[in-house]
Coordinates of C-alpha atoms and ligand atoms in Angstrom, one line a residue:
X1 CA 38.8 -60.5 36.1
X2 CA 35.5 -60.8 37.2
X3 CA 34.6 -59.1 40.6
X4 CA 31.4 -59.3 42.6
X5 CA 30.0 -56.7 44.8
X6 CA 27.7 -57.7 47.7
X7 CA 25.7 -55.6 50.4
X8 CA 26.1 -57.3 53.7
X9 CA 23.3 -55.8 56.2
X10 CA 20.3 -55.1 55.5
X11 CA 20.8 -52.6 52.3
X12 CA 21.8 -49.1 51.9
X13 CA 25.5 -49.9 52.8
X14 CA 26.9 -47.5 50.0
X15 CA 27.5 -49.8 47.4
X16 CA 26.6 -46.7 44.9
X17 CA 29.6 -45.0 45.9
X18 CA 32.0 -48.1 45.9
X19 CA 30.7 -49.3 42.3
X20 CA 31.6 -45.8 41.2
X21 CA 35.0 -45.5 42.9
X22 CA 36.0 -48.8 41.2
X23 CA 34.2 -48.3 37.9
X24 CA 36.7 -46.8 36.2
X25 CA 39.4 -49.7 36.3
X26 CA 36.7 -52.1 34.6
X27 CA 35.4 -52.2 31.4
X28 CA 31.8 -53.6 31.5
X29 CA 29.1 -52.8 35.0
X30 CA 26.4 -54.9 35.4
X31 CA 23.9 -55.7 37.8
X32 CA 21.9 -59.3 38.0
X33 CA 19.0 -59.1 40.4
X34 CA 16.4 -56.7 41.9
X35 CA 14.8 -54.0 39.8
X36 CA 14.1 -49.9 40.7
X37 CA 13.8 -50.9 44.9
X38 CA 17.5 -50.1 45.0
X39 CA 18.4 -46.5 45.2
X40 CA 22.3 -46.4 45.3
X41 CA 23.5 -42.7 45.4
X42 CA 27.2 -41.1 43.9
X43 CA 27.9 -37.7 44.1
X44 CA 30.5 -36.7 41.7
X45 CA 31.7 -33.1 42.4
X46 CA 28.7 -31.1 43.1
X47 CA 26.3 -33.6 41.0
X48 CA 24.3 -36.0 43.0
X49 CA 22.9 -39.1 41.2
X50 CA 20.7 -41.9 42.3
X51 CA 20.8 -44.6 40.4
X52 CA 17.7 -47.2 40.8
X53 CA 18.1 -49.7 37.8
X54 CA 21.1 -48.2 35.6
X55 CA 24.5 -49.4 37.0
X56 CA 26.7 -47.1 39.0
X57 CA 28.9 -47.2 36.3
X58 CA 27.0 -45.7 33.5
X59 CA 28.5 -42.3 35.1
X60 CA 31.8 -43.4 33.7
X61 CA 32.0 -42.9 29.7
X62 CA 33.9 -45.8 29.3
X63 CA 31.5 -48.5 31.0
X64 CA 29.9 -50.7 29.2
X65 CA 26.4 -51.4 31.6
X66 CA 24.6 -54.6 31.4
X67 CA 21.0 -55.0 33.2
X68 CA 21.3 -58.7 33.4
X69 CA 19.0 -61.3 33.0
X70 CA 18.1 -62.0 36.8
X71 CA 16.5 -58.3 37.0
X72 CA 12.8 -57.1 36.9
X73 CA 12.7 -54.3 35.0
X74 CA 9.7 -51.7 34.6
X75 CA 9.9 -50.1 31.2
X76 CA 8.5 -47.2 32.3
X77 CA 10.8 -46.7 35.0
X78 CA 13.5 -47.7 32.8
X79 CA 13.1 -44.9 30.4
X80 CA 12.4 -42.2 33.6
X81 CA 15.6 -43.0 34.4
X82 CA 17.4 -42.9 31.0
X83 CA 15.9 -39.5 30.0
X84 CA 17.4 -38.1 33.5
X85 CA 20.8 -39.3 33.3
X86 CA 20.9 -37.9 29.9
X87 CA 19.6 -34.3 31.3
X88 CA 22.4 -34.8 33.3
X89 CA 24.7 -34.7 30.5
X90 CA 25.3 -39.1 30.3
X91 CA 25.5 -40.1 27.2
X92 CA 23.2 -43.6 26.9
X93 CA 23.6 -45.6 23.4
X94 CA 22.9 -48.9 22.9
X95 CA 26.5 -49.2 22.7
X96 CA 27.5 -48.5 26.1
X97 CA 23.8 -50.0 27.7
X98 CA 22.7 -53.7 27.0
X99 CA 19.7 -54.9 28.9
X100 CA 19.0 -59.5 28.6
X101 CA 16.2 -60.2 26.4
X102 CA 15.7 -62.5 29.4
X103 CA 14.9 -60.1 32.3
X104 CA 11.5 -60.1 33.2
X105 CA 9.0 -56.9 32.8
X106 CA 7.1 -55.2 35.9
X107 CA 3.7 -54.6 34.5
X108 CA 1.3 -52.0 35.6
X109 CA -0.3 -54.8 37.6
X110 CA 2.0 -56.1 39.5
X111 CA 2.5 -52.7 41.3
X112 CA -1.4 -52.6 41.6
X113 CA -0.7 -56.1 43.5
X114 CA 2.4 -55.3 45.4
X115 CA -0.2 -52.6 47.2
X116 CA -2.8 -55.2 47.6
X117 CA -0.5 -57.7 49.1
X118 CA 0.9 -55.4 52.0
X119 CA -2.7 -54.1 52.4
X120 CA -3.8 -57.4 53.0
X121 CA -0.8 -58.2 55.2
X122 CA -2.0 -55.4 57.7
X123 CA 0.3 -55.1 60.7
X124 CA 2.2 -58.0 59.3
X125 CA 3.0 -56.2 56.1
X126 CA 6.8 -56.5 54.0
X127 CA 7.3 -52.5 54.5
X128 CA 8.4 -53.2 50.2
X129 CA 9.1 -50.1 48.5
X130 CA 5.7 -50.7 46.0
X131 CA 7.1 -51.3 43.1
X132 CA 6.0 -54.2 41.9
X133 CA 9.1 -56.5 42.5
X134 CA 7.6 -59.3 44.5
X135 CA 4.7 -59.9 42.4
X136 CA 7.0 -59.6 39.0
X137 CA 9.0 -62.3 41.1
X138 CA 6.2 -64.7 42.3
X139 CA 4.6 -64.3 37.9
X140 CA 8.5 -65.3 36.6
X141 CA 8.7 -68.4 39.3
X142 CA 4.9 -69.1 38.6
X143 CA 6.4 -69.3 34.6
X144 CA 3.9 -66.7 33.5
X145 CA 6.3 -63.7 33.8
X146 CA 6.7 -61.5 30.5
X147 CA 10.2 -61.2 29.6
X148 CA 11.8 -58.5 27.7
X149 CA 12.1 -60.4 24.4
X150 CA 8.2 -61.7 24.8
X151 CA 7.2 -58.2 24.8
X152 CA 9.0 -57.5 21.2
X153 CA 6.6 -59.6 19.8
X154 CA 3.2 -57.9 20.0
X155 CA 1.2 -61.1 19.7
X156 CA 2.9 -63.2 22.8
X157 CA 2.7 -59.4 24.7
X158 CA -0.7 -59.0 24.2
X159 CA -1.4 -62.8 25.1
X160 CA 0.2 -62.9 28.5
X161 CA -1.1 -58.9 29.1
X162 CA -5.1 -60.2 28.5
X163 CA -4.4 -63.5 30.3
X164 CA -2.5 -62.1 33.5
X165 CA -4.5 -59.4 33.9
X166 CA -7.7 -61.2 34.1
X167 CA -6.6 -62.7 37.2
X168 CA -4.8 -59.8 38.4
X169 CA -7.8 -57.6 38.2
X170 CA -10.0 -60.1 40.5
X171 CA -7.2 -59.7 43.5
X172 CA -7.6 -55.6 42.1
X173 CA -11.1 -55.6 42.6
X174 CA -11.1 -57.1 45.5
X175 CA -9.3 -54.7 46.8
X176 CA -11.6 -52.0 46.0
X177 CA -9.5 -51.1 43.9
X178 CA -10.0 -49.9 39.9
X179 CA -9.4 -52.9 37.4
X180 CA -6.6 -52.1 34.7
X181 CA -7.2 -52.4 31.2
X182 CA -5.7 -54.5 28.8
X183 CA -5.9 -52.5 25.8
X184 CA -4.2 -49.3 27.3
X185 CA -1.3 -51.7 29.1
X186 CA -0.6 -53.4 25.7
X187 CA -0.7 -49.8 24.1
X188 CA 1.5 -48.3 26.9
X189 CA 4.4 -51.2 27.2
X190 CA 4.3 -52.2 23.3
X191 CA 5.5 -48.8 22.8
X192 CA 8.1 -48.9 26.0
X193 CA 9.3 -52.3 24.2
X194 CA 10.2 -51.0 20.6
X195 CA 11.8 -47.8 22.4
X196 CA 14.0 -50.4 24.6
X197 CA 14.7 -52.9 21.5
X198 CA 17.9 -51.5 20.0
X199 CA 19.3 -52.2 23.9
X200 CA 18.3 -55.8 24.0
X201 CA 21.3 -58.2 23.9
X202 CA 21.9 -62.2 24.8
X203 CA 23.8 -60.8 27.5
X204 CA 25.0 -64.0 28.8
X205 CA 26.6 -64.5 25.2
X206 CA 27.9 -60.5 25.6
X207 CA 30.2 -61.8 29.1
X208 CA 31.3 -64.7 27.6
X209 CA 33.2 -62.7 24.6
X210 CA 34.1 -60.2 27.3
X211 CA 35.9 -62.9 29.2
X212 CA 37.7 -64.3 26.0
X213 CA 39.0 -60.7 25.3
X214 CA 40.2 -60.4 29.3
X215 CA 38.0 -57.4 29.7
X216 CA 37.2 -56.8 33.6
X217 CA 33.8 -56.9 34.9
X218 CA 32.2 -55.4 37.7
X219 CA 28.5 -56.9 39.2
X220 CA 26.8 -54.8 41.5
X221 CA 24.3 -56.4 43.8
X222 CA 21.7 -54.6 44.7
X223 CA 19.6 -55.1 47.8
X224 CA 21.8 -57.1 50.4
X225 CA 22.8 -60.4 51.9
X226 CA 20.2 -59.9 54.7
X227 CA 17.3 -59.5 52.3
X228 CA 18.3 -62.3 50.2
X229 CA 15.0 -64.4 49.7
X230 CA 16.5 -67.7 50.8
X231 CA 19.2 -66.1 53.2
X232 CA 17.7 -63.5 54.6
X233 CA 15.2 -62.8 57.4
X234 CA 12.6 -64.0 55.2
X235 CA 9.8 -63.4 55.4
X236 CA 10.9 -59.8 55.3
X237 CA 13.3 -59.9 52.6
X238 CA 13.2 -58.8 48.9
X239 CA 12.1 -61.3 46.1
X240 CA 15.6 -62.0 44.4
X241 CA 19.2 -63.4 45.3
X242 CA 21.6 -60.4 45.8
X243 CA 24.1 -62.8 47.8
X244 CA 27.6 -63.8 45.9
X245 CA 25.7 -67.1 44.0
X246 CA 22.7 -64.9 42.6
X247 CA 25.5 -63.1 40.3
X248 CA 26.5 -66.5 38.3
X249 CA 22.6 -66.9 37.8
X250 CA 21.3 -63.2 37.6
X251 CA 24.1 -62.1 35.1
X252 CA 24.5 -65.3 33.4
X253 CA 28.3 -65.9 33.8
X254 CA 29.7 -69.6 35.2
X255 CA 30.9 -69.2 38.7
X256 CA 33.9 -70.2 38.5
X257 CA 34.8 -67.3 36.2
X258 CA 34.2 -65.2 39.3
X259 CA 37.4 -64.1 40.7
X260 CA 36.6 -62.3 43.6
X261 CA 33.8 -61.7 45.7
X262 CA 33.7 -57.3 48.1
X263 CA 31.4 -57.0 50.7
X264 CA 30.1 -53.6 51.5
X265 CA 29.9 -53.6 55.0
X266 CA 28.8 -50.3 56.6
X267 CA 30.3 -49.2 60.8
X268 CA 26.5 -49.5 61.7
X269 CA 23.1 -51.4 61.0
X270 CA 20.5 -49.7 59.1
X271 CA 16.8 -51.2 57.6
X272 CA 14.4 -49.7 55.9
X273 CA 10.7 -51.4 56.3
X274 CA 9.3 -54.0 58.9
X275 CA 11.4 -57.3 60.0
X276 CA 13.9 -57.9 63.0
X277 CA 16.5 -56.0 63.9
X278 CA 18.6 -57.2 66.4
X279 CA 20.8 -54.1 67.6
X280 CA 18.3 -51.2 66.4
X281 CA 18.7 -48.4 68.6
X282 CA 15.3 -48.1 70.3
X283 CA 13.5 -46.2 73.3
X284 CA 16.5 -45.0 75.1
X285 CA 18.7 -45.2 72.5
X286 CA 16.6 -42.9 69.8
X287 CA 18.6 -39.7 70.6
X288 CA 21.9 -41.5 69.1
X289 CA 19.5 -43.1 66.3
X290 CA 19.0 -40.0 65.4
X291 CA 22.0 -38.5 65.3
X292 CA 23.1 -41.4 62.6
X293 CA 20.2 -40.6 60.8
X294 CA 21.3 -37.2 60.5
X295 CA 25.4 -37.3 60.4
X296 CA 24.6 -40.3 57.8
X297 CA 21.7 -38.7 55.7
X298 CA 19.6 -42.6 56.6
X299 CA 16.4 -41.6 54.6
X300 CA 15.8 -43.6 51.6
X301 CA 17.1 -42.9 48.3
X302 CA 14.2 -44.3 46.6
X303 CA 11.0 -43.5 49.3
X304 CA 12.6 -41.3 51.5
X305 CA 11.8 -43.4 54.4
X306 CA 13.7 -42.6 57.5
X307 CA 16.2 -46.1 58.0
X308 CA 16.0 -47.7 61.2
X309 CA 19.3 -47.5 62.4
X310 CA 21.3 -50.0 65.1
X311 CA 24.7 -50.6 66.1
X312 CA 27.1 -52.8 63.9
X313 CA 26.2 -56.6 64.1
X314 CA 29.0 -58.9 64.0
X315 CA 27.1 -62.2 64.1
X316 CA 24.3 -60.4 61.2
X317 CA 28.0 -59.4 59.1
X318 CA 30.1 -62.9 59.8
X319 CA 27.1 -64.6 58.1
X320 CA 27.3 -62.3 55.1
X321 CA 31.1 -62.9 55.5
X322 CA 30.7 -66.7 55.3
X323 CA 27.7 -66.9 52.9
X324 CA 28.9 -65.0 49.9
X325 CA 32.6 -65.9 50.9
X326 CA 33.5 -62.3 51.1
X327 CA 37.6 -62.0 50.3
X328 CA 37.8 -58.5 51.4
X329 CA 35.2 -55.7 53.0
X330 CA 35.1 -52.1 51.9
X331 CA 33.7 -50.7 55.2
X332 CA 32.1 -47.4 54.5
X333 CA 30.6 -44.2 56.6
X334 CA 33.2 -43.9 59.5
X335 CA 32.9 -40.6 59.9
X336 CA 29.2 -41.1 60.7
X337 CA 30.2 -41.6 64.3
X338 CA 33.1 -39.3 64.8
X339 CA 30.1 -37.7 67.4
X340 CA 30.2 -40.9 69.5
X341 CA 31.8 -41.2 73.4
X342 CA 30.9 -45.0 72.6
X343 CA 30.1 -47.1 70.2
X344 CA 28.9 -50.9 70.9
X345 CA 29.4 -53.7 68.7
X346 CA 26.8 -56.7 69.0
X347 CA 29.2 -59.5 68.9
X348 CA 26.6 -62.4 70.2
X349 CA 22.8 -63.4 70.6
X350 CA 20.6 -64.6 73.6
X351 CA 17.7 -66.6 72.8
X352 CA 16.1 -67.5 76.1
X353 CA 19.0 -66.9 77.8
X354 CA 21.2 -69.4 75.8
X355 CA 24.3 -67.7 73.9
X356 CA 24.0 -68.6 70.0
X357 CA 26.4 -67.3 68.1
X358 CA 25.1 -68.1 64.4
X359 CA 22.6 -66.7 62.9
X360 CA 19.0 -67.7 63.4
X361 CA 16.7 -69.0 60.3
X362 CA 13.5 -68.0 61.7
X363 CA 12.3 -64.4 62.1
X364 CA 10.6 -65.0 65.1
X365 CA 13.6 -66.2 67.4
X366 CA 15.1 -62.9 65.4
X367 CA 12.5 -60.8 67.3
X368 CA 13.5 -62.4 70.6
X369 CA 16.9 -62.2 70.5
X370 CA 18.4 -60.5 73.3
X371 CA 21.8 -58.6 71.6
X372 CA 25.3 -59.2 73.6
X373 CA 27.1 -56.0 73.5
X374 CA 30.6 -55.2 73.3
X375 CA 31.4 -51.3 73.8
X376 CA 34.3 -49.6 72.7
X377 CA 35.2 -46.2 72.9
X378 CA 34.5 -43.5 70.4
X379 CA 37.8 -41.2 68.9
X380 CA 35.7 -38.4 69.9
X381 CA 37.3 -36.2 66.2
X382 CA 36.7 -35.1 62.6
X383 CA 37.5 -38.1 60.1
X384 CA 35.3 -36.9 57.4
X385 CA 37.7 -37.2 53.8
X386 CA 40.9 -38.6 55.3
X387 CA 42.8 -40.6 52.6
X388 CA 45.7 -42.3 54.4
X389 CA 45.3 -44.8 57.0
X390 CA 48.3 -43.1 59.2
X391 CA 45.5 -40.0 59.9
X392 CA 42.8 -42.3 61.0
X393 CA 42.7 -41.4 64.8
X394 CA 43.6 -45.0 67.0
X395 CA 40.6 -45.6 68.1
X396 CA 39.1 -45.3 64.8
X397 CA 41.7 -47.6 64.1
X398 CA 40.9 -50.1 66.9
X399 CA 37.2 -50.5 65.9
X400 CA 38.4 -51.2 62.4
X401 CA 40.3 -53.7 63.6
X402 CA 38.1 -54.4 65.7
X403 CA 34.8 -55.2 62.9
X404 CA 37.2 -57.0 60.8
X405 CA 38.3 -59.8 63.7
X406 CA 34.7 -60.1 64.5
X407 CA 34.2 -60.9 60.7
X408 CA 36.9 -62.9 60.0
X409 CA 37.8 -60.6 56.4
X410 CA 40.4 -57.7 56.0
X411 CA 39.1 -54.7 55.6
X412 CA 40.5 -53.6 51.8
X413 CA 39.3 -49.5 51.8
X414 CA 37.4 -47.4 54.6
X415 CA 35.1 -44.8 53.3
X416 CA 35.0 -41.3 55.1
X417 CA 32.7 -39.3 53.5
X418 CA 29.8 -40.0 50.1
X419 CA 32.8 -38.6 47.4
X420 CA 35.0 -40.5 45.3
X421 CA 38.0 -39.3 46.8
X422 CA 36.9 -39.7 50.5
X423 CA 38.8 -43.1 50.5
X424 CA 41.3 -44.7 52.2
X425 CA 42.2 -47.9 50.2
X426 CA 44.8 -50.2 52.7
X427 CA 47.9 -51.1 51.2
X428 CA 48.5 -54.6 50.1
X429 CA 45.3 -55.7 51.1
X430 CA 43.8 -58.5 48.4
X431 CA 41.5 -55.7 47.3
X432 CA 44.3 -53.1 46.4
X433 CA 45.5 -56.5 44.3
X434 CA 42.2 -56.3 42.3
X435 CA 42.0 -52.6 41.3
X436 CA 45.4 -51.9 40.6
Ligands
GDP501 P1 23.6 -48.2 48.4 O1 22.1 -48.5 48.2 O2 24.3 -49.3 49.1 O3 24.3 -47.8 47.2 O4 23.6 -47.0 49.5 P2 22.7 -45.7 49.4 O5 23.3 -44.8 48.3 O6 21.3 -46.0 49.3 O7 23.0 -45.1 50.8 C1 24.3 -44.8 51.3 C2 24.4 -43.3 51.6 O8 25.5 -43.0 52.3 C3 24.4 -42.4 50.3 O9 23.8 -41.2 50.6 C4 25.9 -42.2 50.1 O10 26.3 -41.0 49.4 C5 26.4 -42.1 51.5 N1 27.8 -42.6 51.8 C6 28.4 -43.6 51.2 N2 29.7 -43.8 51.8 C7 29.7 -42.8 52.8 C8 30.7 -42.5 53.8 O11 31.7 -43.1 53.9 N3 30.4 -41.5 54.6 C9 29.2 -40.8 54.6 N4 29.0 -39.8 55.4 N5 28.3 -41.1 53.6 C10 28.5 -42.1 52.8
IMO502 P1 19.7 -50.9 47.8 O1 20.2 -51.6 46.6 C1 17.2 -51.0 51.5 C2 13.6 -53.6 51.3 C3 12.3 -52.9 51.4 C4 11.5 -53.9 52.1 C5 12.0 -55.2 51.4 C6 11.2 -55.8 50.3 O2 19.5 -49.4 47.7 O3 20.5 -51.3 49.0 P2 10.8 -55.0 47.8 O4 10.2 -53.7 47.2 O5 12.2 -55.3 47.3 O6 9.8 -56.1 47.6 O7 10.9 -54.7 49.4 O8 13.3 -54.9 51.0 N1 14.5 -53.1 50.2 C7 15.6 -52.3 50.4 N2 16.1 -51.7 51.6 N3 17.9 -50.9 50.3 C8 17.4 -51.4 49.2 O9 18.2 -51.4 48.0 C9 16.2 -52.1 49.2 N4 15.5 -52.8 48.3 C10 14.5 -53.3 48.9 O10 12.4 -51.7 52.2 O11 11.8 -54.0 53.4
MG503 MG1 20.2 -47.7 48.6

């Protein structure tokens, strides 16, 4: 069994604290695009984790967790990361953490370039979280990217270090910025690459044996369906795939072996950095936008940025629902608006005064879109950590219903509250089905 987990909005939905929830009924966790822009937080008890390129699942002694070949991965980063979990008491062996010889490195120099690209962007600028992702992207499609397995051979590393940089360093210096050296970047990552080498699998290979022996696989998108470079609101979208197709590619497994396809869909909107937002709650709204922010802790895992926040955005979600071909939803952070006397649902769009109910390819008829509301009353009480569906007020219940009509997917758990057991999974839903 093969199951897919997808982000639906615009990131952030709590797929973190799904992946972990499920981890345990799978044997192998792996994620297939994006790199250390995704911040995707557990808490476990009184431990918080926030894991940026590790899977969710390395919490779990028993996964096996695969950074597939459709990732960007910084070394340094990487290793950050490692050496914290293990503070914390994970253990991390190459046993238990493979990483494709075919995922490409961030290099010091494309972070130097992701600054200088939203520098010279200006007012029109991404909002990305600087770390190097786009440019990492834009070298692997440009087929001069540095992939793990070219860096284990110090001849092709220092090659495509001393030829990429030469270039990189004229954008650099233009930029007024301080050109990188070659010498100390080959020194730095060489040593990074033999540390990451007893990790290195042909992962691709790794799933396919998995499959044969019926062991169950989880991938964990990162990012979201609304940052998807071709599906999103480009151009303020991430650099990768995270929708249901960028798993086959991004962990190298036939689609067809795919058996199921979550959404993570949270009760609001949320985005963090520029780019249209239909229903964000602006001007008179801002009171109730920051409310969420608080009740829902919306301030970046990675960059601490506070998260735009909106109300949930049933045209934005039915296209998530359609495009990745979402069998069920885990809808997550209820309780976030137990507060509420009403809560509105955007459940159509207005561009120039004509209704359009699909959802727009470019970002500027995004910006004009005038949001059709539907408001429905808040349940006005405490639903923080209820496990069973019969406690959910009724008109908790009703707005459930409510999101998953406007969606057109059932709704297979509701998540009241950031622990594990602050779950409600529905009974015979096709989700239940999967993880029993
Ligand atoms: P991800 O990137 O999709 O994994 O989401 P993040 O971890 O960046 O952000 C989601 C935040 O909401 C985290 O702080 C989670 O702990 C928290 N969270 C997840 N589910 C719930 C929920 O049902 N209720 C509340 N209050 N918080 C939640
Ligand atoms: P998780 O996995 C929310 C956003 C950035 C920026 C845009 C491009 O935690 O949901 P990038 O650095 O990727 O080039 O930035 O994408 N972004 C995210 N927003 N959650 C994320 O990850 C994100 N990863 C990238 O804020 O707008
Ligand atoms: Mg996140």
């Amino acid at each position: 069994m093969i199951i897919v987990i997808i982000g639906s909005q615009w990131g952030d939905e709590g797929k973190g604290k799904v992946v972990d929830l499920l981890a345990d009924r799978f044997d192998i966790v792996s994620r297939y695009q994006g790199g250390h822009n995704a911040g995707h937080s557990v808490y476990v008890g009184d431990q918080a984790f926030v894991l940026r390129l590790l899977p969710s699942g390395i919490i779990h002694e028993g996964s096996t967790c695969v950074l597939g070949n459709g990732m960007v991965i910084d070394p340094i980063a990487f290793f950050e990361e490692v050496d914290q979990m293990t503070d914390k008491g994970i253990s991390i062996t190459p046993e238990r953490l493979k990483v494709s010889s075919r995922a490409h490195l961030i290099m010091p120099y494309h972070r130097a370039l992701d600054h200088t690209s939203e520098e010279r962007l200006g007012n029109e600028k991404i909002g990305t979280t600087l770390r190097g992702i786009g440019p990492t992207y834009e070298d692997k499609a440009g087929r001069r990217g540095i992939r793990v397995a070219d860096a284990l051979v110090p001849e092709v590393l220092k090659q495509r270090i001393e030829r990429n940089l030469e270039e990189a360093n004229r954008v650099i210096v233009l930029y007024g910025r301080e050109p990188l050296r070659s010498d100390e970047i080959f020194e730095e990552i060489s040593a990074l690459a033999e540390r990451l080498r007893p990790f290195v699998c042909e992962t691709s290979h790794f799933f396919a044996q998995a499959k044969k022996e019926n062991k169950k696989i989880l991938l964990e998108g990162a990012q979201a369906t609304l940052l998807d470079v071709d599906h999103g609101t480009y151009p303020f979208v991430t650099s990768s795939n995270p929708t249901a197709g960028g798993a086959s590619v991004g962990a190298g497994i036939p689609p067809h072996h795919i058996t199921g396809v979550l959404g993570i869909v949270r009760t609001y909107m949320t985005r963090v950095g520029e780019g249209p937002f239909p229903s964000e709650m602006l001007d008179a709204e801002e009171d109730t936008a920051n409310l969420i922010r608080e009740r829902g802790n919306e301030f970046g895992s990675v960059t601490k940025r506070p998260r735009r926040c909106g109300w949930f955005d049933a045209v934005a979600t039915r296209y998530a629902a359609e495009l990745n071909g979402f069998d069920s939803v885990a809808l997550t952070k209820i309780d976030v608006l137990d507060a509420l006397d009403e809560i509105k649902v955007c459940v159509g769009y207005k561009i120039d005064g004509e209704r359009v109910d699909t959802f727009p390819a470019v970002s500027q008829d995004l910006r004009q879109i005038e949001p059709v509301y539907e408001t429905l009353e808040g349940w006005k009480s405490d639903t923080v950590g209820i496990t069973n569906i019969d406690d959910l007020p009724t008109k908790a219940r009703e707005y459930v219903d409510f999101l998953s009509k406007s969606i057109g997917v059932e709704i297979g758990l509701i998540s009241t509250g950031p622990e594990r057991d602050q779950t409600i999974i529905l009974k015979d839903s096709v989700m239940e089905g999967w993880f029993n």
